[in-house]
JSON list of N, CA and C in Angstrom, two decimals:
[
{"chain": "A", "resi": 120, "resn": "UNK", "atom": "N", "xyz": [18.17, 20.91, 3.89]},
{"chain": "A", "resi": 120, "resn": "UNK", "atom": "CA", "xyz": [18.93, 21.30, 5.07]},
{"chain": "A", "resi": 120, "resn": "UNK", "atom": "C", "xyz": [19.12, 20.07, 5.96]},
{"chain": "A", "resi": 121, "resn": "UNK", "atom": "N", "xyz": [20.32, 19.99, 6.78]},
{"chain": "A", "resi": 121, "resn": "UNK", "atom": "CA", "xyz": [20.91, 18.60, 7.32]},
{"chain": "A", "resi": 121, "resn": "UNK", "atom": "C", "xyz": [20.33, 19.13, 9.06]},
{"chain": "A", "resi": 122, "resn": "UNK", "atom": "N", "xyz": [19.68, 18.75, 9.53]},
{"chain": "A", "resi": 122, "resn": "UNK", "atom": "CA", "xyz": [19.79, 19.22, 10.72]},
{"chain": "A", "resi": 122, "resn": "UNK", "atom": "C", "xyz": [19.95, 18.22, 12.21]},
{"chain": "A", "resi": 123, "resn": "UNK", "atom": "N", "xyz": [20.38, 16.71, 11.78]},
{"chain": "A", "resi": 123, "resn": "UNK", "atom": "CA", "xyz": [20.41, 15.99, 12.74]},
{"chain": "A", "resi": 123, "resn": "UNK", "atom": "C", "xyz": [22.19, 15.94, 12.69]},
{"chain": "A", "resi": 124, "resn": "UNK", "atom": "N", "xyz": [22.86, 16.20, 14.02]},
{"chain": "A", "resi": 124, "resn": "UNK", "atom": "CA", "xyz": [23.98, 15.88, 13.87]},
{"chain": "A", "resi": 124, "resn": "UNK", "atom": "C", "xyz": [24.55, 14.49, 14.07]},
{"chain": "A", "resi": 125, "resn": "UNK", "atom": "N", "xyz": [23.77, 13.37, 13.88]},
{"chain": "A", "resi": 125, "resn": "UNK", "atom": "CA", "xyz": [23.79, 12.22, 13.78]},
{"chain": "A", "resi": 125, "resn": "UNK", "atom": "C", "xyz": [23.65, 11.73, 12.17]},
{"chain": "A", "resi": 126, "resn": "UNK", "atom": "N", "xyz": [23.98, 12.42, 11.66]},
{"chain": "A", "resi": 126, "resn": "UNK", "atom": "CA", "xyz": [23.63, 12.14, 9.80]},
{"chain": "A", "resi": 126, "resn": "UNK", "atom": "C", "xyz": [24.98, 11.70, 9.43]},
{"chain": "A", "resi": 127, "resn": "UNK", "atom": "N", "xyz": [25.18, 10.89, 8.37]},
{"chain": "A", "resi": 127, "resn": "UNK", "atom": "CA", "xyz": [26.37, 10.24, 9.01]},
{"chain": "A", "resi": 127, "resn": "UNK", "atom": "C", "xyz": [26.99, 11.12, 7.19]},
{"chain": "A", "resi": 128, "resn": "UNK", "atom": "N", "xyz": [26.63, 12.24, 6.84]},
{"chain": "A", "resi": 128, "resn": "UNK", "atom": "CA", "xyz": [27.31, 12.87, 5.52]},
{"chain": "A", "resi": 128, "resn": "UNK", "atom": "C", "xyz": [28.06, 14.17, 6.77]},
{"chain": "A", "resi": 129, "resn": "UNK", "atom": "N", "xyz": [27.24, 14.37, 7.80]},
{"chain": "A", "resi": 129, "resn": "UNK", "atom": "CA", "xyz": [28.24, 15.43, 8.77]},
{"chain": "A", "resi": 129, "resn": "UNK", "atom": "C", "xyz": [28.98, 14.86, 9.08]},
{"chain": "A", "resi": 130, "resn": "UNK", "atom": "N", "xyz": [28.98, 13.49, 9.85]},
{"chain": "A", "resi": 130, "resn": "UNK", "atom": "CA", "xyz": [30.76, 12.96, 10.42]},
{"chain": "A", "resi": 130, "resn": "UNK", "atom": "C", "xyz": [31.18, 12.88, 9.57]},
{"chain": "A", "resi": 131, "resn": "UNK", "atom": "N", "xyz": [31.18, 12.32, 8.54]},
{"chain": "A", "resi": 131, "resn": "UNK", "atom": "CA", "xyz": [32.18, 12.41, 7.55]},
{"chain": "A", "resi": 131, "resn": "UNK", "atom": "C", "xyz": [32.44, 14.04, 7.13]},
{"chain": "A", "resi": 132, "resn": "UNK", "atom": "N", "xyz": [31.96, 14.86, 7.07]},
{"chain": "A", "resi": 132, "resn": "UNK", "atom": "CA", "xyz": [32.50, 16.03, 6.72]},
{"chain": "A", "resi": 132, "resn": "UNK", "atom": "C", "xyz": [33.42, 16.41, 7.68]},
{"chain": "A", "resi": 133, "resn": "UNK", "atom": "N", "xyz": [33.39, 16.17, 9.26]},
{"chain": "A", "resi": 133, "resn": "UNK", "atom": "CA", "xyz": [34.07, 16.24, 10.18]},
{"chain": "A", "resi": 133, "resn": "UNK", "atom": "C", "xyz": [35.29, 15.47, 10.71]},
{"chain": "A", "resi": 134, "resn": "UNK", "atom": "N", "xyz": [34.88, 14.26, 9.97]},
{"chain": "A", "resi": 134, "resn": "UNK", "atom": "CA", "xyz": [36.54, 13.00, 9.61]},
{"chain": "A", "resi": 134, "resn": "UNK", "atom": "C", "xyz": [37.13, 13.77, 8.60]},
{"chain": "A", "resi": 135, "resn": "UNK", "atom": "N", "xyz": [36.70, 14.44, 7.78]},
{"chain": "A", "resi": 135, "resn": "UNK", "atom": "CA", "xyz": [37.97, 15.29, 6.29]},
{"chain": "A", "resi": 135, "resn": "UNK", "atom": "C", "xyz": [38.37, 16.34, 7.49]},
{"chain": "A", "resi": 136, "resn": "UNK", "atom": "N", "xyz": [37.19, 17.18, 7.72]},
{"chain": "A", "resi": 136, "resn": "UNK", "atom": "CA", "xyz": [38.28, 18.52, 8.42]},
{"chain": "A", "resi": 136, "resn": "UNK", "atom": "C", "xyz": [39.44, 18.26, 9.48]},
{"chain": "A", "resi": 137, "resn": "UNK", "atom": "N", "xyz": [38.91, 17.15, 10.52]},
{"chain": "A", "resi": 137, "resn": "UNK", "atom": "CA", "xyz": [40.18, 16.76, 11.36]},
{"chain": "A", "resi": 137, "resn": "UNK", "atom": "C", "xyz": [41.08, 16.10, 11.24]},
{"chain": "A", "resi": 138, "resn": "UNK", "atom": "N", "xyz": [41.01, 15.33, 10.11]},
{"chain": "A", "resi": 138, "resn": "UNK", "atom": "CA", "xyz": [41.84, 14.19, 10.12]},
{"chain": "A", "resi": 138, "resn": "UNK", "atom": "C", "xyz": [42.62, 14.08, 8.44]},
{"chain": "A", "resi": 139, "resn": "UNK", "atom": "N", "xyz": [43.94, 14.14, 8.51]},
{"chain": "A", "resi": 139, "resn": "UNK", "atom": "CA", "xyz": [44.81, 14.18, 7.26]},
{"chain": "A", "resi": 139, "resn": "UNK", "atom": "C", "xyz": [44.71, 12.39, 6.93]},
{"chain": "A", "resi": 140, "resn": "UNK", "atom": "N", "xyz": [44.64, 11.68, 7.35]},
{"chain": "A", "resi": 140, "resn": "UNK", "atom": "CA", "xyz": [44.67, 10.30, 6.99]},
{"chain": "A", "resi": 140, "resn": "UNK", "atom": "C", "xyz": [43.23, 10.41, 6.38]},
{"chain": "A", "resi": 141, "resn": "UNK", "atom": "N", "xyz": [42.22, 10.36, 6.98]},
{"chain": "A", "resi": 141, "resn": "UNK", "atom": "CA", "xyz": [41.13, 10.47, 6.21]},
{"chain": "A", "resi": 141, "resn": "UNK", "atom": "C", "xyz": [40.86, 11.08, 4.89]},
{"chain": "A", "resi": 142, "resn": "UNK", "atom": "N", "xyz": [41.63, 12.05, 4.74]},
{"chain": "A", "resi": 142, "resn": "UNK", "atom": "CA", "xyz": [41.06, 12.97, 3.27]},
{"chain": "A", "resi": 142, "resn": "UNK", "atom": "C", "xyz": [41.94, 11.63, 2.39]},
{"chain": "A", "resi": 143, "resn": "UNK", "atom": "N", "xyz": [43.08, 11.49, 2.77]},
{"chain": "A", "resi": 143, "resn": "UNK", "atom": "CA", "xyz": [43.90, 10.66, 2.08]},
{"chain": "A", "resi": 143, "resn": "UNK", "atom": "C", "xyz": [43.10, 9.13, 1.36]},
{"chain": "A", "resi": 144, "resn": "UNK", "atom": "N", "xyz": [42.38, 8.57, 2.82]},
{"chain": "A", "resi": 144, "resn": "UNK", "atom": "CA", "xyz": [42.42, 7.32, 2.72]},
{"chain": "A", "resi": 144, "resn": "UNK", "atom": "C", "xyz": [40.56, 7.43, 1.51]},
{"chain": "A", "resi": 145, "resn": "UNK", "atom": "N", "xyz": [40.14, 8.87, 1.64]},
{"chain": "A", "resi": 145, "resn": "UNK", "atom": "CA", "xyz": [38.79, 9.21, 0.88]},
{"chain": "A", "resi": 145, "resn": "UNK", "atom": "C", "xyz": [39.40, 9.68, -0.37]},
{"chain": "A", "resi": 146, "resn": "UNK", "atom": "N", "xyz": [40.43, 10.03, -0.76]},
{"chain": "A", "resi": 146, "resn": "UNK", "atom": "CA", "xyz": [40.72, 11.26, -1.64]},
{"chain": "A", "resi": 146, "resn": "UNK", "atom": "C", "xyz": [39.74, 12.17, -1.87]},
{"chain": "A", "resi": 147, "resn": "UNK", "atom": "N", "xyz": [39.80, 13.16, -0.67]},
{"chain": "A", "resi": 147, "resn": "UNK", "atom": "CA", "xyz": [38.27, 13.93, -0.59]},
{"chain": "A", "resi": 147, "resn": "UNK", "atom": "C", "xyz": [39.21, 15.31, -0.02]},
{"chain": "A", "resi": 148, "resn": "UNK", "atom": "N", "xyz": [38.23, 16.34, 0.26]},
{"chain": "A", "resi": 148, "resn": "UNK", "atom": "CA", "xyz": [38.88, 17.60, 1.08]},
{"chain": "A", "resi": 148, "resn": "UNK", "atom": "C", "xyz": [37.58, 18.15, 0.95]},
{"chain": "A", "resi": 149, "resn": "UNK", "atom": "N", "xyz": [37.87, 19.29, 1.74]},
{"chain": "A", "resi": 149, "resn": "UNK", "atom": "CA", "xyz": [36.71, 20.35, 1.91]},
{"chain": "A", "resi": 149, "resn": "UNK", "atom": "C", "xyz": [37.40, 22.07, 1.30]},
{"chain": "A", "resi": 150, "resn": "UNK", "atom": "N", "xyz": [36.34, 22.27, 0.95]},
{"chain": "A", "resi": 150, "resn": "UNK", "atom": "CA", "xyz": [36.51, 23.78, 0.80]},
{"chain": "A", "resi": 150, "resn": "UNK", "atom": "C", "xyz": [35.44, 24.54, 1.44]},
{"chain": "A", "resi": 151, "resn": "UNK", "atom": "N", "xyz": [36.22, 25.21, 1.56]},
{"chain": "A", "resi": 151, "resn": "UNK", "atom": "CA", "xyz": [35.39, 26.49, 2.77]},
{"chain": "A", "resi": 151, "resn": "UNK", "atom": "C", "xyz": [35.52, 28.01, 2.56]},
{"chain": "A", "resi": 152, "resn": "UNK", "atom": "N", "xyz": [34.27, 28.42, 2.06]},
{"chain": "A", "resi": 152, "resn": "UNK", "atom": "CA", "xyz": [34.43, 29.80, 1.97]},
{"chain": "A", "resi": 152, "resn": "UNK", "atom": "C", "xyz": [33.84, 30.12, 0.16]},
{"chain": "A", "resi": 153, "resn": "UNK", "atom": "N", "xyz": [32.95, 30.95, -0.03]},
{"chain": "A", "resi": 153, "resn": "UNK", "atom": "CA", "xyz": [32.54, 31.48, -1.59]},
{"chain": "A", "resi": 153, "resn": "UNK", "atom": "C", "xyz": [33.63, 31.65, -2.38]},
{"chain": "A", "resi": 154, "resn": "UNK", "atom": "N", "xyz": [34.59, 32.45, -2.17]},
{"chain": "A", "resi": 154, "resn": "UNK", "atom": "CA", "xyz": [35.96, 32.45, -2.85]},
{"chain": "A", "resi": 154, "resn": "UNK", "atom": "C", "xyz": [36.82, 31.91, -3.26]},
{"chain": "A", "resi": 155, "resn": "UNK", "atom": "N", "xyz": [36.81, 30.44, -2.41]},
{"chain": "A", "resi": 155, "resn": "UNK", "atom": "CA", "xyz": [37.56, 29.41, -2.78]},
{"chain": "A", "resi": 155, "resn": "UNK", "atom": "C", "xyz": [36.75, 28.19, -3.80]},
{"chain": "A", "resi": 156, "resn": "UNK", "atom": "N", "xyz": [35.45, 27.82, -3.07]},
{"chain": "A", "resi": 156, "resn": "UNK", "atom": "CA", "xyz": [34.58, 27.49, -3.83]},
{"chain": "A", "resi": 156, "resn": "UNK", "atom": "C", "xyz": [34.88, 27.83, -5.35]},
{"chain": "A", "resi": 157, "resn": "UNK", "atom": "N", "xyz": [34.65, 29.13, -5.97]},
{"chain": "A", "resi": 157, "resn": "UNK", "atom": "CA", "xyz": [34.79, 29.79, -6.85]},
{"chain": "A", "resi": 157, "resn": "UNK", "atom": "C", "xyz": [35.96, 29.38, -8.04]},
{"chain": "A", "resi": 158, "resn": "UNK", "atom": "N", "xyz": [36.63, 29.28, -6.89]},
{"chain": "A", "resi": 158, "resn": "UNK", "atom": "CA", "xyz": [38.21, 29.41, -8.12]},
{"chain": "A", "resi": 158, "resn": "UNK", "atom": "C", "xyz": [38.20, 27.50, -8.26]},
{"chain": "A", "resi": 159, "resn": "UNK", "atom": "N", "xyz": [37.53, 26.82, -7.33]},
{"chain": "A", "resi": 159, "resn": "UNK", "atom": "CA", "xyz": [37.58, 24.94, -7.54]},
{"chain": "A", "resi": 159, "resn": "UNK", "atom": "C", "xyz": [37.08, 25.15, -8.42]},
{"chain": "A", "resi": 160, "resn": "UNK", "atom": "N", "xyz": [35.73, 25.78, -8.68]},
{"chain": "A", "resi": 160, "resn": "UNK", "atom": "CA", "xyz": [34.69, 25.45, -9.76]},
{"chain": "A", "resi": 160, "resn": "UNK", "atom": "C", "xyz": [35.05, 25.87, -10.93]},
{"chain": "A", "resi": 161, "resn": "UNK", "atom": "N", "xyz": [35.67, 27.02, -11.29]},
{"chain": "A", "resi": 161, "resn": "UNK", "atom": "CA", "xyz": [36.72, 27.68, -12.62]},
{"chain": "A", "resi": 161, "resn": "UNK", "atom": "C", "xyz": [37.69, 26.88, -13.20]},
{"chain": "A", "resi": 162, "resn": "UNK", "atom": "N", "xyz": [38.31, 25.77, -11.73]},
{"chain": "A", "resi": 162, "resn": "UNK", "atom": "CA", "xyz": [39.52, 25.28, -12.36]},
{"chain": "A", "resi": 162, "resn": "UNK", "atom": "C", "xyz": [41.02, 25.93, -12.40]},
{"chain": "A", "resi": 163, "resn": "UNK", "atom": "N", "xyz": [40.57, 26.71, -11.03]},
{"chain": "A", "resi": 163, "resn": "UNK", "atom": "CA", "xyz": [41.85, 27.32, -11.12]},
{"chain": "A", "resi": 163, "resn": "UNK", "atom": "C", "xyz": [42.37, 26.67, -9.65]}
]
C-alpha cells in the first residue's frame, strides 16, 4: 500500500490522469474501474 503522497509512482499517476501530453510523451494511460481493467487484460 502507497501511503505517502509524496511517492513519486502517485505524481506520475496524476501527470497521466491530467495531462494528454504526458500519456503521449510516456506512452502510458490509466484504467480505472474492474470492468475495464478486465476487458485490457482479455485483450479486448
Amino acid at each position: 500500500m502507497i501511503t505517502a503522497l509524496q511517492n513519486n509512482k502517485i505524481k506520475n499517476i496524476v501527470k497521466l490522469a491530467s495531462k494528454a501530453k504526458e500519456r503521449s510523451l510516456q506512452q502510458l494511460f490509466i484504467i480505472e474501474g474492474a470492468r475495464e481493467i478486465t476487458i485490457a487484460l482479455d485483450g479486448g
